[in-house]
Amino acid sequence: MSSNLNKYIVIDNQILGGTPVIAGTRIPIERIASLVKQGYNSDTLKDEYPHVGVKKIQYIISTLMSVGLDEFEKKQKVQITARW
């Protein structure tokens, strides 16, 4: 994981069973991906999560867009299934 990614996204088995979350929160990245697919942008996400810095939100949206929302969700489902 790149240093920027580590700065904004955390994967820790002690936090939501290893689900990727926004650093310093328990907000799953999968939730952010779902909201972006519904039309949320950095401004509306900032309204939804005012305690999360705008820079974190923008970076996460940028990362999700570069990976592709559908591809991210597909990987998440595979990882969750593998944990059970």
Short mmCIF file of N, CA and C in Angstrom, two decimals:
data_model
loop_
_atom_site.label_atom_id
_atom_site.label_comp_id
_atom_site.label_asym_id
_atom_site.label_seq_id
_atom_site.Cartn_x
_atom_site.Cartn_y
_atom_site.Cartn_z
N MET A 1 0.85 -1.18 0.00
CA MET A 1 0.00 0.00 0.00
C MET A 1 0.89 1.23 0.00
N SER A 2 0.57 2.22 -0.83
CA SER A 2 1.36 3.45 -0.87
C SER A 2 1.21 4.21 0.45
N SER A 3 2.17 5.11 0.71
CA SER A 3 2.12 5.84 1.98
C SER A 3 0.87 6.72 2.06
N ASN A 4 0.45 7.32 0.95
CA ASN A 4 -0.79 8.11 0.96
C ASN A 4 -1.99 7.23 1.26
N LEU A 5 -2.01 6.06 0.68
CA LEU A 5 -3.13 5.15 0.92
C LEU A 5 -3.15 4.74 2.39
N ASN A 6 -1.99 4.46 2.96
CA ASN A 6 -1.92 4.13 4.39
C ASN A 6 -2.37 5.29 5.25
N LYS A 7 -2.15 6.49 4.78
CA LYS A 7 -2.52 7.69 5.53
C LYS A 7 -4.04 7.86 5.60
N TYR A 8 -4.73 7.43 4.57
CA TYR A 8 -6.17 7.68 4.47
C TYR A 8 -7.05 6.44 4.60
N ILE A 9 -6.50 5.28 4.33
CA ILE A 9 -7.28 4.04 4.39
C ILE A 9 -6.54 3.04 5.27
N VAL A 10 -7.25 2.44 6.23
CA VAL A 10 -6.65 1.50 7.17
C VAL A 10 -7.33 0.14 7.03
N ILE A 11 -6.51 -0.90 7.03
CA ILE A 11 -7.00 -2.27 7.07
C ILE A 11 -6.37 -2.91 8.30
N ASP A 12 -7.18 -3.16 9.30
CA ASP A 12 -6.69 -3.68 10.58
C ASP A 12 -7.72 -4.69 11.09
N ASN A 13 -7.27 -5.88 11.38
CA ASN A 13 -8.19 -6.93 11.85
C ASN A 13 -8.93 -6.53 13.12
N GLN A 14 -8.40 -5.59 13.87
CA GLN A 14 -9.05 -5.13 15.10
C GLN A 14 -10.14 -4.09 14.84
N ILE A 15 -10.23 -3.60 13.61
CA ILE A 15 -11.24 -2.60 13.25
C ILE A 15 -12.17 -3.21 12.21
N LEU A 16 -13.41 -3.44 12.59
CA LEU A 16 -14.43 -4.03 11.70
C LEU A 16 -13.93 -5.29 11.00
N GLY A 17 -13.17 -6.09 11.72
CA GLY A 17 -12.72 -7.37 11.18
C GLY A 17 -11.82 -7.28 9.97
N GLY A 18 -11.11 -6.17 9.81
CA GLY A 18 -10.19 -6.02 8.68
C GLY A 18 -10.81 -5.36 7.47
N THR A 19 -12.04 -4.90 7.60
CA THR A 19 -12.68 -4.16 6.50
C THR A 19 -11.94 -2.85 6.30
N PRO A 20 -11.60 -2.47 5.07
CA PRO A 20 -10.93 -1.18 4.85
C PRO A 20 -11.83 -0.03 5.33
N VAL A 21 -11.25 0.86 6.15
CA VAL A 21 -11.99 2.00 6.68
C VAL A 21 -11.20 3.28 6.46
N ILE A 22 -11.89 4.41 6.58
CA ILE A 22 -11.21 5.70 6.54
C ILE A 22 -10.36 5.79 7.80
N ALA A 23 -9.10 6.15 7.64
CA ALA A 23 -8.19 6.25 8.78
C ALA A 23 -8.77 7.14 9.86
N GLY A 24 -8.68 6.67 11.10
CA GLY A 24 -9.17 7.42 12.24
C GLY A 24 -10.66 7.32 12.47
N THR A 25 -11.33 6.45 11.70
CA THR A 25 -12.78 6.27 11.83
C THR A 25 -13.10 4.79 11.74
N ARG A 26 -14.37 4.49 11.84
CA ARG A 26 -14.87 3.14 11.58
C ARG A 26 -15.81 3.17 10.37
N ILE A 27 -15.58 4.12 9.47
CA ILE A 27 -16.41 4.27 8.28
C ILE A 27 -15.82 3.39 7.18
N PRO A 28 -16.54 2.35 6.77
CA PRO A 28 -16.02 1.46 5.73
C PRO A 28 -15.89 2.18 4.38
N ILE A 29 -14.81 1.88 3.70
CA ILE A 29 -14.61 2.43 2.35
C ILE A 29 -15.74 1.96 1.44
N GLU A 30 -16.23 0.77 1.69
CA GLU A 30 -17.35 0.23 0.90
C GLU A 30 -18.57 1.15 1.01
N ARG A 31 -18.80 1.72 2.18
CA ARG A 31 -19.92 2.66 2.38
C ARG A 31 -19.71 3.90 1.52
N ILE A 32 -18.49 4.41 1.49
CA ILE A 32 -18.18 5.59 0.68
C ILE A 32 -18.38 5.26 -0.81
N ALA A 33 -17.93 4.09 -1.22
CA ALA A 33 -18.11 3.68 -2.62
C ALA A 33 -19.59 3.63 -2.97
N SER A 34 -20.39 3.10 -2.07
CA SER A 34 -21.83 3.01 -2.30
C SER A 34 -22.45 4.40 -2.43
N LEU A 35 -22.05 5.31 -1.56
CA LEU A 35 -22.59 6.67 -1.62
C LEU A 35 -22.16 7.39 -2.90
N VAL A 36 -20.92 7.19 -3.32
CA VAL A 36 -20.45 7.81 -4.56
C VAL A 36 -21.27 7.29 -5.74
N LYS A 37 -21.57 5.98 -5.74
CA LYS A 37 -22.41 5.42 -6.81
C LYS A 37 -23.81 6.03 -6.80
N GLN A 38 -24.27 6.48 -5.63
CA GLN A 38 -25.59 7.11 -5.53
C GLN A 38 -25.55 8.58 -5.90
N GLY A 39 -24.36 9.11 -6.21
CA GLY A 39 -24.27 10.50 -6.65
C GLY A 39 -23.64 11.45 -5.65
N TYR A 40 -23.20 10.94 -4.52
CA TYR A 40 -22.53 11.81 -3.54
C TYR A 40 -21.19 12.27 -4.11
N ASN A 41 -20.78 13.47 -3.74
CA ASN A 41 -19.47 13.98 -4.10
C ASN A 41 -18.76 14.41 -2.83
N SER A 42 -17.60 15.03 -2.95
CA SER A 42 -16.84 15.38 -1.75
C SER A 42 -17.61 16.35 -0.85
N ASP A 43 -18.39 17.25 -1.43
CA ASP A 43 -19.17 18.19 -0.62
C ASP A 43 -20.28 17.49 0.15
N THR A 44 -21.01 16.62 -0.51
CA THR A 44 -22.12 15.94 0.17
C THR A 44 -21.59 14.91 1.17
N LEU A 45 -20.45 14.30 0.87
CA LEU A 45 -19.85 13.38 1.83
C LEU A 45 -19.34 14.14 3.05
N LYS A 46 -18.83 15.34 2.84
CA LYS A 46 -18.37 16.16 3.96
C LYS A 46 -19.56 16.52 4.86
N ASP A 47 -20.72 16.78 4.25
CA ASP A 47 -21.93 17.05 5.04
C ASP A 47 -22.35 15.80 5.83
N GLU A 48 -22.22 14.64 5.20
CA GLU A 48 -22.59 13.37 5.83
C GLU A 48 -21.64 13.00 6.98
N TYR A 49 -20.36 13.27 6.77
CA TYR A 49 -19.32 12.92 7.73
C TYR A 49 -18.46 14.16 8.04
N PRO A 50 -19.00 15.12 8.78
CA PRO A 50 -18.28 16.37 9.03
C PRO A 50 -16.98 16.21 9.82
N HIS A 51 -16.81 15.11 10.52
CA HIS A 51 -15.60 14.89 11.30
C HIS A 51 -14.44 14.34 10.46
N VAL A 52 -14.71 14.01 9.19
CA VAL A 52 -13.67 13.49 8.30
C VAL A 52 -13.16 14.65 7.45
N GLY A 53 -11.87 14.80 7.39
CA GLY A 53 -11.28 15.89 6.61
C GLY A 53 -11.59 15.80 5.12
N VAL A 54 -11.73 16.96 4.51
CA VAL A 54 -12.04 17.03 3.08
C VAL A 54 -10.93 16.35 2.27
N LYS A 55 -9.69 16.53 2.68
CA LYS A 55 -8.57 15.93 1.95
C LYS A 55 -8.69 14.40 1.93
N LYS A 56 -9.07 13.81 3.07
CA LYS A 56 -9.26 12.35 3.12
C LYS A 56 -10.37 11.93 2.16
N ILE A 57 -11.48 12.65 2.23
CA ILE A 57 -12.63 12.30 1.37
C ILE A 57 -12.25 12.40 -0.10
N GLN A 58 -11.59 13.47 -0.48
CA GLN A 58 -11.20 13.66 -1.88
C GLN A 58 -10.22 12.57 -2.33
N TYR A 59 -9.28 12.22 -1.48
CA TYR A 59 -8.32 11.18 -1.84
C TYR A 59 -9.02 9.84 -2.01
N ILE A 60 -9.92 9.52 -1.11
CA ILE A 60 -10.62 8.24 -1.19
C ILE A 60 -11.48 8.17 -2.44
N ILE A 61 -12.20 9.25 -2.75
CA ILE A 61 -13.00 9.27 -3.97
C ILE A 61 -12.09 9.10 -5.19
N SER A 62 -10.98 9.80 -5.21
CA SER A 62 -10.03 9.70 -6.32
C SER A 62 -9.52 8.27 -6.47
N THR A 63 -9.18 7.64 -5.35
CA THR A 63 -8.69 6.27 -5.38
C THR A 63 -9.78 5.31 -5.87
N LEU A 64 -10.99 5.49 -5.38
CA LEU A 64 -12.10 4.63 -5.82
C LEU A 64 -12.34 4.78 -7.32
N MET A 65 -12.26 6.01 -7.81
CA MET A 65 -12.49 6.25 -9.24
C MET A 65 -11.38 5.63 -10.09
N SER A 66 -10.14 5.69 -9.60
CA SER A 66 -9.04 5.12 -10.38
C SER A 66 -9.11 3.60 -10.42
N VAL A 67 -9.59 3.00 -9.33
CA VAL A 67 -9.75 1.53 -9.28
C VAL A 67 -11.01 1.12 -10.02
N GLY A 68 -12.03 1.93 -9.91
CA GLY A 68 -13.34 1.61 -10.48
C GLY A 68 -14.26 1.13 -9.38
N LEU A 69 -15.39 1.76 -9.24
CA LEU A 69 -16.31 1.43 -8.15
C LEU A 69 -16.78 -0.01 -8.21
N ASP A 70 -17.13 -0.47 -9.40
CA ASP A 70 -17.62 -1.84 -9.53
C ASP A 70 -16.53 -2.85 -9.19
N GLU A 71 -15.30 -2.57 -9.64
CA GLU A 71 -14.18 -3.47 -9.34
C GLU A 71 -13.90 -3.50 -7.84
N PHE A 72 -13.97 -2.35 -7.19
CA PHE A 72 -13.75 -2.28 -5.74
C PHE A 72 -14.80 -3.10 -5.01
N GLU A 73 -16.07 -2.92 -5.36
CA GLU A 73 -17.14 -3.66 -4.69
C GLU A 73 -17.01 -5.15 -4.92
N LYS A 74 -16.61 -5.55 -6.12
CA LYS A 74 -16.44 -6.98 -6.42
C LYS A 74 -15.33 -7.56 -5.54
N LYS A 75 -14.21 -6.85 -5.40
CA LYS A 75 -13.11 -7.33 -4.55
C LYS A 75 -13.55 -7.42 -3.10
N GLN A 76 -14.33 -6.46 -2.64
CA GLN A 76 -14.79 -6.46 -1.26
C GLN A 76 -15.65 -7.69 -0.99
N LYS A 77 -16.54 -8.02 -1.89
CA LYS A 77 -17.41 -9.18 -1.71
C LYS A 77 -16.60 -10.46 -1.65
N VAL A 78 -15.57 -10.57 -2.48
CA VAL A 78 -14.71 -11.76 -2.49
C VAL A 78 -13.96 -11.85 -1.16
N GLN A 79 -13.42 -10.73 -0.66
CA GLN A 79 -12.67 -10.74 0.59
C GLN A 79 -13.58 -11.07 1.78
N ILE A 80 -14.77 -10.52 1.80
CA ILE A 80 -15.70 -10.81 2.90
C ILE A 80 -16.10 -12.28 2.89
N THR A 81 -16.37 -12.83 1.71
CA THR A 81 -16.74 -14.23 1.59
C THR A 81 -15.58 -15.11 2.06
N ALA A 82 -14.36 -14.73 1.72
CA ALA A 82 -13.19 -15.54 2.09
C ALA A 82 -12.99 -15.55 3.61
N ARG A 83 -13.38 -14.48 4.30
CA ARG A 83 -13.21 -14.42 5.75
C ARG A 83 -14.19 -15.34 6.46
N TRP A 84 -15.33 -15.63 5.87
CA TRP A 84 -16.33 -16.47 6.52
C TRP A 84 -16.01 -17.88 6.20
#
